[in-house]
XYZ file of C-alpha atoms in Angstrom:
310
model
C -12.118 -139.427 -51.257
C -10.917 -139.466 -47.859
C -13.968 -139.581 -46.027
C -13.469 -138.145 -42.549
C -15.637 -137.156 -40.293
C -15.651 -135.745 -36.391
C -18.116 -137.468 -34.714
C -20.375 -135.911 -31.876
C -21.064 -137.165 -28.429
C -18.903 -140.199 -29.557
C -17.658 -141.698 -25.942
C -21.212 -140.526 -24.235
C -22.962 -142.495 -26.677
C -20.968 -145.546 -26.698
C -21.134 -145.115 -23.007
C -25.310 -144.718 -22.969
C -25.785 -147.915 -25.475
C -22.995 -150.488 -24.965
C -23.512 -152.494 -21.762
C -22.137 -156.503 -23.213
C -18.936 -156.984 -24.405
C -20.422 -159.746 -26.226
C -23.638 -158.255 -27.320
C -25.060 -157.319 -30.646
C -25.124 -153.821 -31.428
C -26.482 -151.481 -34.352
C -24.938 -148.532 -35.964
C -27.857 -147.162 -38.235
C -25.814 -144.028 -39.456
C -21.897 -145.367 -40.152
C -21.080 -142.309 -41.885
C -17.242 -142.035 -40.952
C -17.448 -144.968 -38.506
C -16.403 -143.369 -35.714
C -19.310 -144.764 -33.317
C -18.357 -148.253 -35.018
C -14.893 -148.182 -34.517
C -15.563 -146.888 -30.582
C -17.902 -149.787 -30.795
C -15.496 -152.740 -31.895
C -12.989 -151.577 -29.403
C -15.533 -152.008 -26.846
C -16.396 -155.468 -28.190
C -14.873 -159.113 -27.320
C -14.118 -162.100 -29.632
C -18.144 -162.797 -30.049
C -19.378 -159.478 -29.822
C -21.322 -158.816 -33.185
C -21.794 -154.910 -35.166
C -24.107 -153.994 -37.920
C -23.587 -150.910 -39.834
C -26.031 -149.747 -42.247
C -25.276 -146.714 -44.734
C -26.933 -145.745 -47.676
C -24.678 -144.154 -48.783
C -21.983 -146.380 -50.761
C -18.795 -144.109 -50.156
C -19.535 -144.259 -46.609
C -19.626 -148.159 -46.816
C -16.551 -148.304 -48.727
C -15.120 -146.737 -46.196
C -15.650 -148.642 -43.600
C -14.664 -151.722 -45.878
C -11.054 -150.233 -45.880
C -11.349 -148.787 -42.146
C -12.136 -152.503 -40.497
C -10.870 -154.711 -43.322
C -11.075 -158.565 -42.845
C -12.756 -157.727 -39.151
C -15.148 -160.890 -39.505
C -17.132 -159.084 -36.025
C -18.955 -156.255 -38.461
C -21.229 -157.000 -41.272
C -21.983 -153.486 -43.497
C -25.255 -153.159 -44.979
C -25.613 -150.575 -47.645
C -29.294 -150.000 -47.265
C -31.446 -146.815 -45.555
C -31.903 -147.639 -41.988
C -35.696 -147.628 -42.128
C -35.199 -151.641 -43.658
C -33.235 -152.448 -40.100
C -35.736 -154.766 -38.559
C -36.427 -156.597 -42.538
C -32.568 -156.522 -42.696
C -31.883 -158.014 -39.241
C -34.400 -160.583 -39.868
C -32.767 -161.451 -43.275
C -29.080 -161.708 -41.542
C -30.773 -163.529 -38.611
C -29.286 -161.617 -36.008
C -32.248 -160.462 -34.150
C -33.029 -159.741 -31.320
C -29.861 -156.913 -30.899
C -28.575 -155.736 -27.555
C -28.218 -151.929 -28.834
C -28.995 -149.465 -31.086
C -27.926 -146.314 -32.215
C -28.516 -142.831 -34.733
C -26.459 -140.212 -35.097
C -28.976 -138.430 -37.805
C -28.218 -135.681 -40.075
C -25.809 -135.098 -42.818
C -22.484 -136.269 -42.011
C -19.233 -133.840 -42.887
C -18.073 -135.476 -46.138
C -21.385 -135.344 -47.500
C -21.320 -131.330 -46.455
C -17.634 -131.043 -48.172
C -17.672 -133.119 -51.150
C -18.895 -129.727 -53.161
C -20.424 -132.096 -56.065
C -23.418 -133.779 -53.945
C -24.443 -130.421 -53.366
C -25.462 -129.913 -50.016
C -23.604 -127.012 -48.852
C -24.918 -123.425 -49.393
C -21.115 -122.683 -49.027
C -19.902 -124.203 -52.547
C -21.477 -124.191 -56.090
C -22.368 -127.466 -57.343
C -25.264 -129.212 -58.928
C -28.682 -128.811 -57.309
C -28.746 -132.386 -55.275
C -28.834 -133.382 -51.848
C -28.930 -137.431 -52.181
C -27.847 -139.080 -49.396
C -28.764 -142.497 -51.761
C -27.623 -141.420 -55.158
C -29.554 -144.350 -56.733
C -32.715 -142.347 -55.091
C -34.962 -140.486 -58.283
C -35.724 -137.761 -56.321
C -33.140 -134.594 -55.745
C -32.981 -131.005 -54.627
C -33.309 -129.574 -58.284
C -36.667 -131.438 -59.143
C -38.185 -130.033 -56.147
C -36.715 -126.243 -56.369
C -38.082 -126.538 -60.233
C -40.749 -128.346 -60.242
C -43.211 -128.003 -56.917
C -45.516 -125.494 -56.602
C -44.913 -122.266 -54.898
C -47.419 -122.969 -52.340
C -45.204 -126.641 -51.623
C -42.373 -124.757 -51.605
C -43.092 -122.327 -48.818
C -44.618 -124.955 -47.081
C -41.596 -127.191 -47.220
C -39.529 -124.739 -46.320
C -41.725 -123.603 -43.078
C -42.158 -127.000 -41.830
C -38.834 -128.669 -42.483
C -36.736 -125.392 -42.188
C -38.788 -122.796 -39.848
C -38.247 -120.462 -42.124
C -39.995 -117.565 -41.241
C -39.331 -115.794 -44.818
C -40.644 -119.186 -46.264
C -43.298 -117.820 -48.528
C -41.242 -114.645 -49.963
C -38.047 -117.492 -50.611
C -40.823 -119.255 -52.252
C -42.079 -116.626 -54.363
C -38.828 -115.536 -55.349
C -37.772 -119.087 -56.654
C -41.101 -119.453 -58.492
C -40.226 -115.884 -60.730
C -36.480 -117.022 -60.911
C -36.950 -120.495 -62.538
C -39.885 -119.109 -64.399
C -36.989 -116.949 -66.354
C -34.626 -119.894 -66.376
C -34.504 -122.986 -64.559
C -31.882 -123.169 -60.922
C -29.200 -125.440 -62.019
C -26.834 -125.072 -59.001
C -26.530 -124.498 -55.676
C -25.343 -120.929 -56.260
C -28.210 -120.052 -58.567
C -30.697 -121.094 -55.180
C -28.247 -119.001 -52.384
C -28.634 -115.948 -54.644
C -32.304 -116.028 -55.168
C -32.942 -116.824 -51.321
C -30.620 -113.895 -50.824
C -32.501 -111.460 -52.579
C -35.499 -112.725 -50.655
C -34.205 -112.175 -47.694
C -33.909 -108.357 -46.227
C -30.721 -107.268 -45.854
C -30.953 -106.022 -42.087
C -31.820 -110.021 -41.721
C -28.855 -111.096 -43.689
C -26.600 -108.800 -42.013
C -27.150 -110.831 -38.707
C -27.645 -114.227 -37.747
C -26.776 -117.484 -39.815
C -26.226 -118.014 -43.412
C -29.447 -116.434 -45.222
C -29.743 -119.922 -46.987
C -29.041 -122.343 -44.067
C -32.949 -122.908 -43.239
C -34.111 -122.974 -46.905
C -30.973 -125.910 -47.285
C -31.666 -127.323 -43.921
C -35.683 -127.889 -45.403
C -34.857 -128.806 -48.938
C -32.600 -131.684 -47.893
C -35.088 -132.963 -45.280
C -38.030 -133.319 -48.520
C -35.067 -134.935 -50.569
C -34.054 -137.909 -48.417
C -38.062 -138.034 -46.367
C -35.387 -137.825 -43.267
C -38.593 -136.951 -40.993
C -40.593 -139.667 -42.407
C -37.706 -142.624 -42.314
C -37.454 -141.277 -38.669
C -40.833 -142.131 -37.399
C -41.057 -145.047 -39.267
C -37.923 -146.607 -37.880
C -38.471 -145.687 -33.662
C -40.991 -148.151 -33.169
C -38.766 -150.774 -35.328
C -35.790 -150.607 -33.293
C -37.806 -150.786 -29.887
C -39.173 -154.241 -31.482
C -35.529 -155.089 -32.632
C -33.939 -154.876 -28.561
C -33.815 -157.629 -26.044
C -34.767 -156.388 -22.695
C -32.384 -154.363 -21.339
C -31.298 -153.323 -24.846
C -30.635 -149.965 -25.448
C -31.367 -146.983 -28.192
C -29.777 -144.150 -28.345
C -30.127 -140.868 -30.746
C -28.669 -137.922 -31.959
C -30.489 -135.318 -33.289
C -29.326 -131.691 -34.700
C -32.338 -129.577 -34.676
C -35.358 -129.712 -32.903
C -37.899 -131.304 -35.942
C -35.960 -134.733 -35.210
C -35.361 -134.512 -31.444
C -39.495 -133.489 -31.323
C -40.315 -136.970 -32.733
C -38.066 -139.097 -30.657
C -38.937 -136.837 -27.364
C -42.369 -137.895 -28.156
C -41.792 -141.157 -29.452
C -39.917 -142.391 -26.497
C -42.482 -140.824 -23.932
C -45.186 -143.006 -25.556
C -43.071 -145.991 -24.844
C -43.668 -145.316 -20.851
C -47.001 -146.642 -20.809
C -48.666 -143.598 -19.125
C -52.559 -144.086 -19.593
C -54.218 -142.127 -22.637
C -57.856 -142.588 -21.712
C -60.083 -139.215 -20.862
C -59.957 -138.296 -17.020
C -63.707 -139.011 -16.430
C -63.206 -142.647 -17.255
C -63.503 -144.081 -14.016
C -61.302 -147.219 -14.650
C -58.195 -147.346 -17.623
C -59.783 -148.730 -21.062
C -56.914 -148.257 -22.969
C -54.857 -151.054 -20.940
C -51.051 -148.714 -21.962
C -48.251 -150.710 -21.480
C -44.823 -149.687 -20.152
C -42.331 -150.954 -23.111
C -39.503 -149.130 -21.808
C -37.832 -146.398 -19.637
C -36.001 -143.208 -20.941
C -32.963 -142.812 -19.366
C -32.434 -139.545 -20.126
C -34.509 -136.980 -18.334
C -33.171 -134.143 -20.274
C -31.155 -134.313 -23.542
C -27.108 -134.874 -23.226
C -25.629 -132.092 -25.092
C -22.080 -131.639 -26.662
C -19.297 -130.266 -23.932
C -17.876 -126.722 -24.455
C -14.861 -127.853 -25.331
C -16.117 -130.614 -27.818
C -18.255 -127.357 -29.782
C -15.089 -125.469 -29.705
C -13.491 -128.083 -31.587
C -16.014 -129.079 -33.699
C -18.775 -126.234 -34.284
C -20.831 -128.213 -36.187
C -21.815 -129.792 -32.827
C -23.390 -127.298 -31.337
C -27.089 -128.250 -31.811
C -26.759 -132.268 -31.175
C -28.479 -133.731 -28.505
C -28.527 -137.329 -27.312
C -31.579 -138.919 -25.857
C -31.480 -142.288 -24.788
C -34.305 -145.409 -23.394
C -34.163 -148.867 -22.545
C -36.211 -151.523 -23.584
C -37.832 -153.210 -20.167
C-alpha cells in the first residue's frame, strides 16, 4: 500500500519545535512521515530522530522512505511507552517533541481497517491491529446505556441516546458486521431534516467509536506529563489536535505547567508551593492557512499548541 498522507501545519510545526540542528527530537505520530522527513532535513550529521508508530504499515513505511539513514531509529510501539522507550534506547533527555493526533489518511482510505463511514468494510477501527479490542465488540456488545454515553462524550453527539437505542434493537435482530450495517442504523436514528444538513449523519457516532477503540483520550493524558519530563530545558512540545476533546486536555494540561498558585484565596500565604515547569508559547492555537484547508479539507479543525520546558 502506498501509504501517503498530507500532513497539517507541517513547516509551522517544524518551525515551533526544532531549534538545534544537532538536537534530539521526537515524532510520536510518524504516520506518513512527513513531520520526520521535514525533521531530518532540518537536522546535521549528529542530529538524532525517534519515530514511534503503532501502527506497523506506517513503520514500514518509513523503513523504505529513510532507508539506511543511521540519524532515525523507528519504534513500533503506542506513544504512551515514550519516556520507558527513551530510557530503554538511552537517548534521554530529548530536545523536542511532537503529536500530530488523530487518524492519519491511509488509515481513513484503506476501506478494510474500517474507519471510514464512507466505505463498507469490517466493523474495526485498530490503529494497533495486535490490540483485542475493536469497533464491532463495542457496537455489539456494550450496553445501550455505554453506548450513548460513549457516543456523547467522545463524539458530542447530541442524538447519542436515540443512535444508541437504535443499535441496541438492530443487533438484537442480527449482529452489525460492517461499517455499512452501523451508517444505516445511525441513519435511521437520525431525523431526516438533521441529515439533510450539516456533516455526515455518522461522522460523530465514528468520530466516538474510534476514540473508545484505541483509549486515544486516555493515552493522551497519560503521555503530556511524560514528554514534559522527557525535554531538556529549553526543549520544546508541540501538538496537533482535530477536535476540541484533545485540544481541551492539552489547553489544560499545558496551563497547569505555568505554576499559577492553586490554593483558596483566603489563604493568606501560598501552601501549595506551584512551580513554573514551563511556558506556553502559544497564546492562542495556530490554525491551518486558507489556502492549506483548500488543499487539504481534512485540515480544517487542526490546531497547534505549543510550550517550552524552562
Amino acid at each position: 500500500m502506498d501509504f501517503h498522507h498530507v500532513t497539517v501545519l507541517l513547516e509551522e510545526t517544524v518551525d515551533a519545535v526544532v531549534t538545534n540542528p544537532s538536537g534530539r527530537y521526537v515524532d510520536c505520530t510518524l504516520g506518513g512521515a512527513g513531520h520526520s522527513s521535514m525533521i531530518l532535513g532540518r537536522l546535521g550529521s549528529s542530529g538524532k530522530l525517534i519515530g514511534f508508530d503503532q501502527d506497523d504499515q506506517a513503520i514500514r513505511h518509513a523503513q523504505e522512505l529513510f532507508g539506511q539513514d543511521e540519524r532515525i531509529t523507528l519504534v513500533n510501539r503506542n506513544f504512551e511507552s515514550l519516556e520507558e522507550t527513551l530510557k530503554e534506547l538511552d537517548l534521554l533527555p530529548v530536545d523536542g517533541i511532537l503529536f500530530d493526533l488523530g487518524v492519519s489518511s491511509p488509515q481513513l482510505d484503506e476501506a478494510e481497517r474500517g474507519f471510514s463511514y464512507m466505505q463498507d468494510a469490517p466493523l474495526d477501527m485498530r490503529m494497533d491491529p495486535s490490540r483485542s479490542l475493536n469497533a464491532r465488540e463495542i457496537v455489539n456488545s456494550w450496553s445501550e446505556e455505554e453506548l450513548a454515553k460513549v457516543i456523547w462524550n467522545y463524539g458530542e453527539e447530541k442524538w447519542s441516546k436515540r443512535i444508541a437505542q437504535f443499535i441496541v434493537r438492530a443487533r438484537n435482530e442480527q449482529p452489525l458486521e460492517t461499517t455499512g450495517d452501523l451508517v444505516q442504523v445511525i441513519k435511521a436514528a437520525v431525523p431526516s431534516a438533521v441529515r439533510r444538513s450539516g456533516p455526515h449523519p455518522a461522522k460523530r457516532t465514528f468520530q466516538a467509536i474510534r476514540i473508545a477503540v484505541n483509549d486515544e483520550l486516555g493515552v493522551l493524558d497519560r503521555v503530556l506529563d511524560q514528554a514534559l519530563r522527557c525535554l531538556d530545558h529549553g526543549g520544546r512540545i508541540g501538538v496537533i489536535t482535530f477536535h476540541s476533546l484533545e485540544d481541551r486536555i492539552v489547553k489544560e494540561r499545558m496551563k497547569s505547567w505555568l505554576g499559577r498558585c492553586t490554593c483558596p484565596p483566603e489563604l493568606p500565604i501560598c501552601r501549595c508551593e506551584a512551580k513554573a515547569m514551563a511556558k506556553v508559547l502559544t497564546r492562542k492555537p495556530i490554525l491551518p492557512s486558507e489556502e492549506e484547508v483548500e488543499q487539504n479539507p481534512r485540515s480544517r479543525s487542526a490546531k497547534l499548541r505549543v510550550a517550552e520546558k524552562i
